[in-house]
Amino acid sequence: MSASRRWIIGIAAACVGVLVIALGGLAWWLPSDAQVAARVATEFEQRTGVALRVGAAHWTLRPGLSLELDELATVQKEPITVRRLVLHASLRDLLARRIRVDDVEIEGAVFPRASAREFRGRGDGSPAALGAFTMDPVPVGQVRFDDVTWIDRRGIALAYDGRIEFDPGWMPRRAEVSRRGVTPPARLELTREGEGIDRWRTDIEVAGGTWSGTAAVQALPEGNLRLHADLVPRDVDIVGLTSAFGRKTAVEGRINGRTEVMAEGANPIEWWQVLHTRTRFTVRPALLRGFDLARAVSTAGISRGGQTPLDELAGTLDTQGTENGIVLRYTNLKARSGLLTASGSATMLNRKVDGELAVDIVDGVVGVPLKVGGTLDAPELSLTGGALAGAAIGSAVLPGVGTAIGARIGQRMEQLFGDPSPKGAAKKKKRAAP
């Protein structure tokens, strides 16, 4: 069960505890706010396996059960904190021993990724553990949140506002989530297409463009849920997109294309951990920052810095969620401008870059193979060992064009027989030593 659902069930159980206290001794005793706070902390730990500190609590029974909790903090190395949490429940449901929270308000919460992951596999949130009470088909009617911050594995903190209305099975009927304080807006809207239809109209407004389409969920025989979405990006500014989520990019321009989203798991939290996307994109025009392809070809050596203006950049981007972060794989890359054309592929993980390019310069220099390395902040272009050795031979035979042809031949020799350069031979000898 996901961390978010354990939170909800834990707090719902706390509401039940409050009601049992109130109804069991209403004629002669009403619990104080301090007693309610203690009951909430006890119930939460029993349901989730994580201790909870409650700064203050206030509750009322008219016109319905309302419970306000302030300054919540889990007892963890990096605590999950909530400045204010308010729950509203119907007395009619609770008197019928049915758990349903009509409305949840969350203000000023902080969720460190490592702390949220500690909830996995803890506690007992099953309906059987709720005693004489049963869980309503829609345990939570809606959740509204303001200034809720998620801190990822790299320590990047992103704040969100939003609202989610639920149908049975924790499926959203409508949802709106936006990045707090981002201009132009970065906002997602989901609208269910019909009663009992597990398909949603998906509209994303981000970086001055849109990324819209449909998303569908399929129940699998083993109990998991499969997510599949088809989305179309239109005129999305790449720099604005990445900066809206605390990232940087080496490419400038506006993206158009088509995106496919796939995931499988028990709930949306598990989806996020294994999410796979594939985007076939085109950027016209584009600017590569940190790369000067023409200079790298002309020098036949390591090149850092500079930029490359392009008339068009196209290719396919696959992203895959892993335990170590999101892996980005660029394939079938094609770039062209009045000065050059290039093709290649690249992989990025934790801002480290690894890839290869073949660059054709207009004026007769063709097929120069380049290695892409370094980081996204400081990328490097260089010839591989075999290509560099071939370039040196080609330059001695025929300066200019011979350099490029030699590099191409050197790269082919390296692919067939290994790196023929002295550095490559040393590596080969070192590997063979044991």
Coordinates of C-alpha atoms in Angstrom, one line a residue:
M1 CA 0.0 0.0 0.0
S2 CA 1.3 3.4 -0.9
A3 CA 2.5 6.0 1.6
S4 CA -0.2 8.4 0.7
R5 CA -3.0 5.9 1.3
R6 CA -1.4 4.8 4.6
W7 CA -1.6 8.5 5.7
I8 CA -5.2 8.7 4.7
I9 CA -6.2 5.5 6.4
G10 CA -4.2 6.4 9.5
I11 CA -6.0 9.7 9.8
A12 CA -9.4 8.1 9.0
A13 CA -8.8 5.6 11.8
A14 CA -8.0 8.6 14.1
C15 CA -11.4 10.1 13.2
V16 CA -13.0 6.8 14.1
G17 CA -11.2 6.8 17.4
V18 CA -12.4 10.3 18.1
L19 CA -16.0 9.3 17.3
V20 CA -15.9 6.2 19.5
I21 CA -14.7 8.3 22.4
A22 CA -17.3 10.9 21.9
L23 CA -20.3 8.6 21.3
G24 CA -19.3 6.1 24.0
G25 CA -19.4 8.6 26.8
L26 CA -21.2 11.7 25.4
A27 CA -23.7 11.8 28.3
W28 CA -21.1 12.5 30.9
W29 CA -17.7 13.2 29.2
L30 CA -16.3 14.9 26.1
P31 CA -12.6 14.4 25.2
S32 CA -10.4 17.4 25.4
D33 CA -8.3 18.6 22.4
A34 CA -5.2 17.2 24.1
Q35 CA -6.8 13.8 24.4
V36 CA -7.8 13.9 20.8
A37 CA -4.3 14.8 19.7
A38 CA -2.9 11.8 21.7
R39 CA -5.5 9.5 20.2
V40 CA -4.6 10.6 16.7
A41 CA -0.9 10.0 17.3
T42 CA -1.6 6.5 18.7
E43 CA -4.0 5.5 15.9
F44 CA -1.6 6.8 13.2
E45 CA 1.3 4.8 14.6
Q46 CA -0.8 1.6 14.8
R47 CA -2.0 2.0 11.2
T48 CA 1.3 3.0 9.6
G49 CA 4.1 1.8 11.9
V50 CA 5.6 5.3 12.1
A51 CA 5.3 7.5 15.2
L52 CA 3.6 10.9 14.8
R53 CA 3.9 14.1 16.8
V54 CA 0.8 16.3 16.9
G55 CA 1.4 20.0 17.8
A56 CA -2.3 20.8 18.4
A57 CA -5.8 19.4 17.7
H58 CA -9.3 20.8 17.6
W59 CA -12.5 19.0 16.9
T60 CA -16.3 19.5 16.7
L61 CA -19.3 17.3 16.2
R62 CA -21.7 19.9 14.6
P63 CA -22.9 20.0 11.9
G64 CA -20.5 17.1 11.1
L65 CA -17.3 15.7 12.5
S66 CA -14.5 18.2 11.8
L67 CA -10.9 17.5 13.0
E68 CA -8.1 20.1 12.6
L69 CA -4.5 19.1 13.3
D70 CA -1.6 21.5 13.4
E71 CA 2.1 21.1 13.2
L72 CA 2.3 17.4 12.4
A73 CA 5.7 15.7 12.1
T74 CA 6.6 12.1 11.7
V75 CA 9.4 10.7 13.9
Q76 CA 12.0 10.0 11.2
K77 CA 15.5 11.1 10.3
E78 CA 13.9 13.6 7.8
P79 CA 10.4 14.1 9.1
I80 CA 7.3 14.5 7.0
T81 CA 5.7 17.7 8.2
V82 CA 2.3 19.2 7.8
R83 CA 1.5 22.7 9.0
R84 CA -2.3 22.3 8.9
L85 CA -4.5 19.3 8.2
V86 CA -8.3 19.5 8.3
L87 CA -10.8 16.6 7.8
H88 CA -14.5 16.8 7.5
A89 CA -16.7 13.7 7.8
S90 CA -20.4 13.0 7.9
L91 CA -21.9 11.9 11.2
R92 CA -24.5 9.9 9.3
D93 CA -21.7 7.7 7.8
L94 CA -19.9 7.3 11.0
L95 CA -23.0 6.4 13.0
A96 CA -23.6 3.7 10.4
R97 CA -20.0 2.5 11.2
R98 CA -18.9 3.5 7.7
I99 CA -15.6 5.3 7.2
R100 CA -15.8 8.2 4.8
V101 CA -13.9 11.5 4.9
D102 CA -15.8 14.0 2.7
D103 CA -13.1 16.6 2.5
V104 CA -9.3 16.8 3.3
E105 CA -7.5 20.1 3.4
I106 CA -3.6 20.1 3.5
E107 CA -1.6 23.2 3.9
G108 CA 2.2 23.6 4.1
A109 CA 3.3 20.0 3.9
V110 CA 6.9 18.7 3.1
F111 CA 7.5 15.1 1.9
P112 CA 11.1 14.0 1.6
R113 CA 11.4 11.1 -0.8
A114 CA 13.4 8.9 1.6
S115 CA 10.9 9.4 4.4
A116 CA 7.9 8.6 2.3
R117 CA 9.6 5.4 1.1
E118 CA 9.9 4.2 4.7
F119 CA 6.1 3.7 4.8
R120 CA 6.3 0.9 2.3
G121 CA 5.3 -2.4 3.8
R122 CA 4.6 -0.9 7.3
G123 CA 1.5 -1.0 9.4
D124 CA -1.8 -2.6 8.8
G125 CA -4.3 -0.5 6.8
S126 CA -6.5 -3.3 5.6
P127 CA -10.3 -3.0 6.1
A128 CA -10.2 -6.0 8.5
A129 CA -8.0 -3.9 10.8
L130 CA -10.8 -1.2 11.2
G131 CA -12.8 -3.3 13.7
A132 CA -16.5 -2.9 13.5
F133 CA -16.2 -0.1 11.0
T134 CA -16.1 -0.7 7.2
M135 CA -14.5 1.4 4.5
D136 CA -16.8 3.3 2.2
P137 CA -16.3 2.6 -1.6
V138 CA -15.1 6.2 -1.7
P139 CA -13.1 6.6 1.6
V140 CA -12.1 10.1 0.7
G141 CA -14.4 12.4 -1.3
Q142 CA -11.8 15.0 -2.2
V143 CA -8.4 16.3 -1.2
R144 CA -7.3 19.9 -1.5
F145 CA -3.7 20.9 -1.0
D146 CA -1.7 24.1 -1.0
D147 CA 2.0 24.5 -0.8
V148 CA 2.8 20.8 -0.6
T149 CA 6.5 20.2 -1.3
W150 CA 8.1 17.0 -2.6
I151 CA 11.9 16.6 -2.1
D152 CA 13.4 14.2 -4.6
R153 CA 16.5 12.0 -4.2
R154 CA 18.8 14.9 -5.3
G155 CA 17.4 17.3 -2.8
I156 CA 15.4 19.3 -5.3
A157 CA 12.3 20.7 -3.6
L158 CA 9.2 21.4 -5.8
A159 CA 6.0 22.8 -4.3
Y160 CA 2.5 22.0 -5.7
D161 CA -1.1 23.2 -5.3
G162 CA -4.1 21.1 -6.4
R163 CA -7.4 19.4 -5.9
I164 CA -8.5 15.7 -6.5
E165 CA -12.0 14.4 -6.5
F166 CA -12.2 10.6 -6.1
D167 CA -14.5 7.9 -7.5
P168 CA -14.5 4.3 -6.1
G169 CA -11.2 2.4 -6.2
W170 CA -9.3 5.6 -5.5
M171 CA -9.7 6.6 -9.2
P172 CA -9.9 10.4 -9.7
R173 CA -13.1 11.8 -11.2
R174 CA -11.4 15.2 -11.7
A175 CA -8.0 16.4 -10.7
E176 CA -5.9 19.6 -11.1
V177 CA -2.3 19.9 -10.0
S178 CA 0.0 22.9 -10.6
R179 CA 3.5 23.9 -9.8
R180 CA 3.3 26.6 -7.2
G181 CA 4.7 30.0 -8.1
V182 CA 5.7 29.1 -11.7
T183 CA 5.2 31.5 -14.6
P184 CA 4.0 30.7 -17.2
P185 CA 1.8 28.2 -15.5
A186 CA 2.7 24.5 -15.3
R187 CA -0.6 22.8 -14.7
L188 CA -2.2 19.3 -15.2
E189 CA -5.9 18.7 -15.5
L190 CA -7.6 15.3 -15.6
T191 CA -11.3 14.7 -16.4
R192 CA -12.9 11.3 -16.4
E193 CA -14.7 10.6 -19.7
G194 CA -17.7 8.9 -18.2
E195 CA -19.1 6.9 -15.2
G196 CA -17.1 3.8 -14.7
I197 CA -14.9 4.5 -17.7
D198 CA -11.2 4.3 -16.8
R199 CA -10.1 6.9 -19.3
W200 CA -9.3 10.5 -18.7
R201 CA -9.0 13.6 -20.8
T202 CA -5.5 14.9 -20.0
D203 CA -4.6 18.6 -20.5
I204 CA -1.2 19.9 -19.6
E205 CA -0.3 23.6 -19.8
V206 CA 3.4 24.2 -19.5
A207 CA 6.1 26.6 -20.7
G208 CA 3.8 28.5 -23.0
G209 CA 2.6 25.4 -24.8
T210 CA 0.4 22.4 -24.3
W211 CA 0.9 18.6 -23.9
S212 CA -2.5 17.1 -24.2
G213 CA -4.3 13.8 -25.0
T214 CA -5.9 10.9 -23.2
A215 CA -4.8 8.5 -20.4
A216 CA -6.3 5.1 -19.6
V217 CA -6.0 2.5 -16.8
Q218 CA -6.5 -1.2 -17.2
A219 CA -7.0 -3.7 -14.3
L220 CA -4.7 -6.7 -14.7
P221 CA -5.6 -10.3 -13.5
E222 CA -2.9 -10.3 -10.9
G223 CA -4.3 -7.2 -9.3
N224 CA -1.9 -4.5 -10.7
L225 CA -3.0 -1.5 -12.7
R226 CA -1.6 -0.6 -16.1
L227 CA -1.4 3.0 -17.2
H228 CA -1.1 4.1 -20.8
A229 CA -1.4 7.6 -22.2
D230 CA -1.0 9.2 -25.6
L231 CA -0.1 12.9 -25.5
V232 CA 0.8 15.5 -28.1
P233 CA 3.2 18.3 -27.2
R234 CA 2.7 21.6 -29.0
D235 CA 5.1 24.5 -29.0
V236 CA 6.5 23.7 -25.5
D237 CA 9.5 25.8 -24.6
I238 CA 12.2 23.3 -23.5
V239 CA 14.0 25.8 -21.2
G240 CA 10.8 26.8 -19.5
L241 CA 9.7 23.2 -19.2
T242 CA 12.9 22.1 -17.4
S243 CA 13.3 25.2 -15.2
A244 CA 9.6 24.7 -14.0
F245 CA 10.8 21.5 -12.4
G246 CA 14.2 22.6 -11.1
R247 CA 16.2 21.2 -14.0
K248 CA 18.5 22.5 -16.7
T249 CA 18.9 21.7 -20.4
A250 CA 21.5 22.0 -23.1
V251 CA 18.9 22.4 -25.8
E252 CA 16.9 25.6 -26.5
G253 CA 13.8 25.7 -28.7
R254 CA 10.1 24.6 -28.8
I255 CA 9.2 21.0 -29.0
N256 CA 6.5 19.3 -31.0
G257 CA 5.8 15.6 -31.5
R258 CA 4.1 12.7 -29.8
T259 CA 4.5 11.1 -26.3
E260 CA 3.5 7.7 -25.1
V261 CA 3.4 7.0 -21.3
M262 CA 3.5 3.5 -19.8
A263 CA 3.6 2.1 -16.3
E264 CA 2.4 -0.9 -14.3
G265 CA 1.9 -1.2 -10.5
A266 CA -0.5 -1.5 -7.6
N267 CA -1.1 2.3 -7.4
P268 CA 0.1 5.7 -8.8
I269 CA 3.0 5.8 -6.4
E270 CA 4.4 2.5 -7.9
W271 CA 3.7 3.9 -11.3
W272 CA 6.0 6.8 -10.7
Q273 CA 8.8 4.5 -9.7
V274 CA 8.7 2.6 -13.0
L275 CA 7.3 5.2 -15.3
H276 CA 8.4 4.8 -19.0
T277 CA 7.8 7.5 -21.6
R278 CA 8.7 7.7 -25.2
T279 CA 8.6 11.0 -27.1
R280 CA 9.3 11.4 -30.8
F281 CA 10.2 15.0 -31.1
T282 CA 11.1 17.8 -33.5
V283 CA 12.6 21.2 -32.5
R284 CA 12.7 24.0 -35.1
P285 CA 14.9 25.9 -34.7
A286 CA 17.2 24.6 -32.0
L287 CA 20.3 25.8 -30.2
L288 CA 22.8 23.4 -28.5
R289 CA 24.5 25.0 -25.6
G290 CA 27.8 23.6 -24.4
F291 CA 28.5 22.0 -27.8
D292 CA 30.4 23.6 -30.8
L293 CA 30.2 20.8 -33.3
A294 CA 32.1 22.7 -36.0
R295 CA 35.0 23.5 -33.7
A296 CA 35.2 19.9 -32.5
V297 CA 35.5 18.6 -36.1
S298 CA 38.0 21.2 -37.2
T299 CA 40.3 20.6 -34.2
A300 CA 39.9 16.8 -34.1
G301 CA 40.2 17.0 -30.4
I302 CA 38.4 17.7 -27.2
S303 CA 36.1 20.7 -27.3
R304 CA 34.3 22.3 -24.4
G305 CA 31.8 25.1 -24.4
G306 CA 30.4 27.1 -27.2
Q307 CA 27.1 26.6 -29.0
T308 CA 25.6 25.2 -32.2
P309 CA 22.6 26.8 -33.9
L310 CA 20.5 24.3 -35.8
D311 CA 17.6 24.6 -38.2
E312 CA 16.1 21.4 -36.9
L313 CA 16.7 18.8 -34.2
A314 CA 14.7 15.5 -34.2
G315 CA 14.8 12.1 -32.6
T316 CA 13.3 9.9 -29.9
L317 CA 13.6 10.3 -26.2
D318 CA 12.9 7.3 -23.9
T319 CA 12.8 7.9 -20.1
Q320 CA 12.8 5.1 -17.5
G321 CA 12.3 5.4 -13.8
T322 CA 14.9 3.4 -11.8
E323 CA 16.1 3.2 -8.1
N324 CA 19.0 5.3 -9.1
G325 CA 17.1 8.0 -10.9
I326 CA 15.5 8.6 -14.3
V327 CA 17.5 7.3 -17.3
L328 CA 17.1 9.4 -20.5
R329 CA 18.0 7.7 -23.8
Y330 CA 18.1 9.7 -27.0
T331 CA 18.1 7.6 -30.2
N332 CA 17.8 8.4 -33.9
L333 CA 19.0 11.9 -33.3
K334 CA 19.2 14.0 -36.5
A335 CA 20.4 17.6 -36.6
R336 CA 20.9 19.9 -39.5
S337 CA 21.7 23.5 -40.2
G338 CA 23.2 25.5 -43.1
L339 CA 26.6 24.6 -41.8
L340 CA 26.4 20.9 -40.8
T341 CA 24.3 17.8 -40.4
A342 CA 24.7 15.2 -37.6
S343 CA 23.3 12.0 -36.3
G344 CA 23.8 9.9 -33.2
S345 CA 22.5 8.8 -29.8
A346 CA 23.1 9.6 -26.1
T347 CA 22.3 8.4 -22.6
M348 CA 21.9 10.6 -19.5
L349 CA 21.7 9.5 -15.9
N350 CA 22.2 11.9 -12.9
R351 CA 23.3 14.6 -15.3
K352 CA 26.2 12.5 -16.7
V353 CA 26.2 12.3 -20.5
D354 CA 27.5 9.4 -22.7
G355 CA 26.9 9.3 -26.4
E356 CA 28.2 9.3 -30.0
L357 CA 27.7 11.6 -33.0
A358 CA 28.7 11.5 -36.6
V359 CA 29.0 15.0 -38.0
D360 CA 29.1 16.0 -41.7
I361 CA 30.4 19.5 -42.5
V362 CA 29.3 21.1 -45.8
D363 CA 32.6 21.9 -47.6
G364 CA 33.7 18.3 -48.2
V365 CA 34.4 17.2 -44.6
V366 CA 32.2 14.1 -44.0
G367 CA 31.4 11.6 -41.3
V368 CA 33.5 12.8 -38.4
P369 CA 32.8 10.5 -35.4
L370 CA 32.6 12.3 -32.0
K371 CA 32.3 11.0 -28.5
V372 CA 30.0 12.9 -26.1
G373 CA 30.9 12.9 -22.4
G374 CA 31.1 14.9 -19.3
T375 CA 28.0 16.3 -17.6
L376 CA 25.0 18.2 -18.7
D377 CA 26.5 21.3 -17.1
A378 CA 29.9 20.8 -18.7
P379 CA 29.6 18.5 -21.8
E380 CA 32.7 17.4 -23.8
L381 CA 33.1 16.5 -27.4
S382 CA 36.1 14.5 -28.5
L383 CA 37.2 11.8 -31.0
T384 CA 37.4 8.3 -29.7
G385 CA 40.8 6.7 -29.4
G386 CA 40.7 4.8 -32.7
A387 CA 39.1 7.7 -34.6
L388 CA 41.8 10.1 -33.2
A389 CA 44.6 7.8 -34.4
G390 CA 43.0 7.6 -37.8
A391 CA 42.6 11.3 -37.9
A392 CA 46.3 11.8 -37.2
I393 CA 47.2 9.4 -40.1
G394 CA 44.7 11.0 -42.4
S395 CA 46.0 14.5 -41.6
A396 CA 49.6 13.4 -42.5
V397 CA 48.4 12.0 -45.8
L398 CA 45.9 14.6 -46.9
P399 CA 45.4 17.7 -44.6
G400 CA 41.8 18.8 -44.1
V401 CA 39.6 16.2 -45.8
G402 CA 42.1 13.4 -44.9
T403 CA 41.6 14.2 -41.2
A404 CA 37.9 13.4 -41.4
I405 CA 38.3 10.4 -43.6
G406 CA 41.0 9.0 -41.4
A407 CA 38.9 9.5 -38.4
R408 CA 36.0 7.6 -40.0
I409 CA 38.3 4.8 -41.0
G410 CA 39.9 4.8 -37.5
Q411 CA 36.4 4.5 -35.9
R412 CA 35.6 1.5 -38.2
M413 CA 38.9 -0.2 -37.3
E414 CA 38.1 0.4 -33.6
Q415 CA 34.7 -1.2 -34.0
L416 CA 36.2 -4.2 -35.7
F417 CA 39.4 -4.8 -33.8
G418 CA 39.3 -2.6 -30.7
D419 CA 40.9 0.8 -30.1
P420 CA 44.2 0.9 -32.1
S421 CA 45.6 4.0 -30.4
P422 CA 48.4 3.6 -27.9
K423 CA 46.0 4.5 -25.1
G424 CA 43.5 1.9 -26.3
A425 CA 46.3 -0.7 -26.6
A426 CA 47.3 0.0 -23.0
K427 CA 43.8 -0.5 -21.8
K428 CA 43.5 -3.8 -23.7
K429 CA 46.8 -5.0 -22.2
K430 CA 45.7 -4.0 -18.8
R431 CA 42.4 -6.0 -19.2
A432 CA 44.4 -9.0 -20.5
A433 CA 46.9 -9.0 -17.6
P434 CA 44.9 -11.1 -15.1

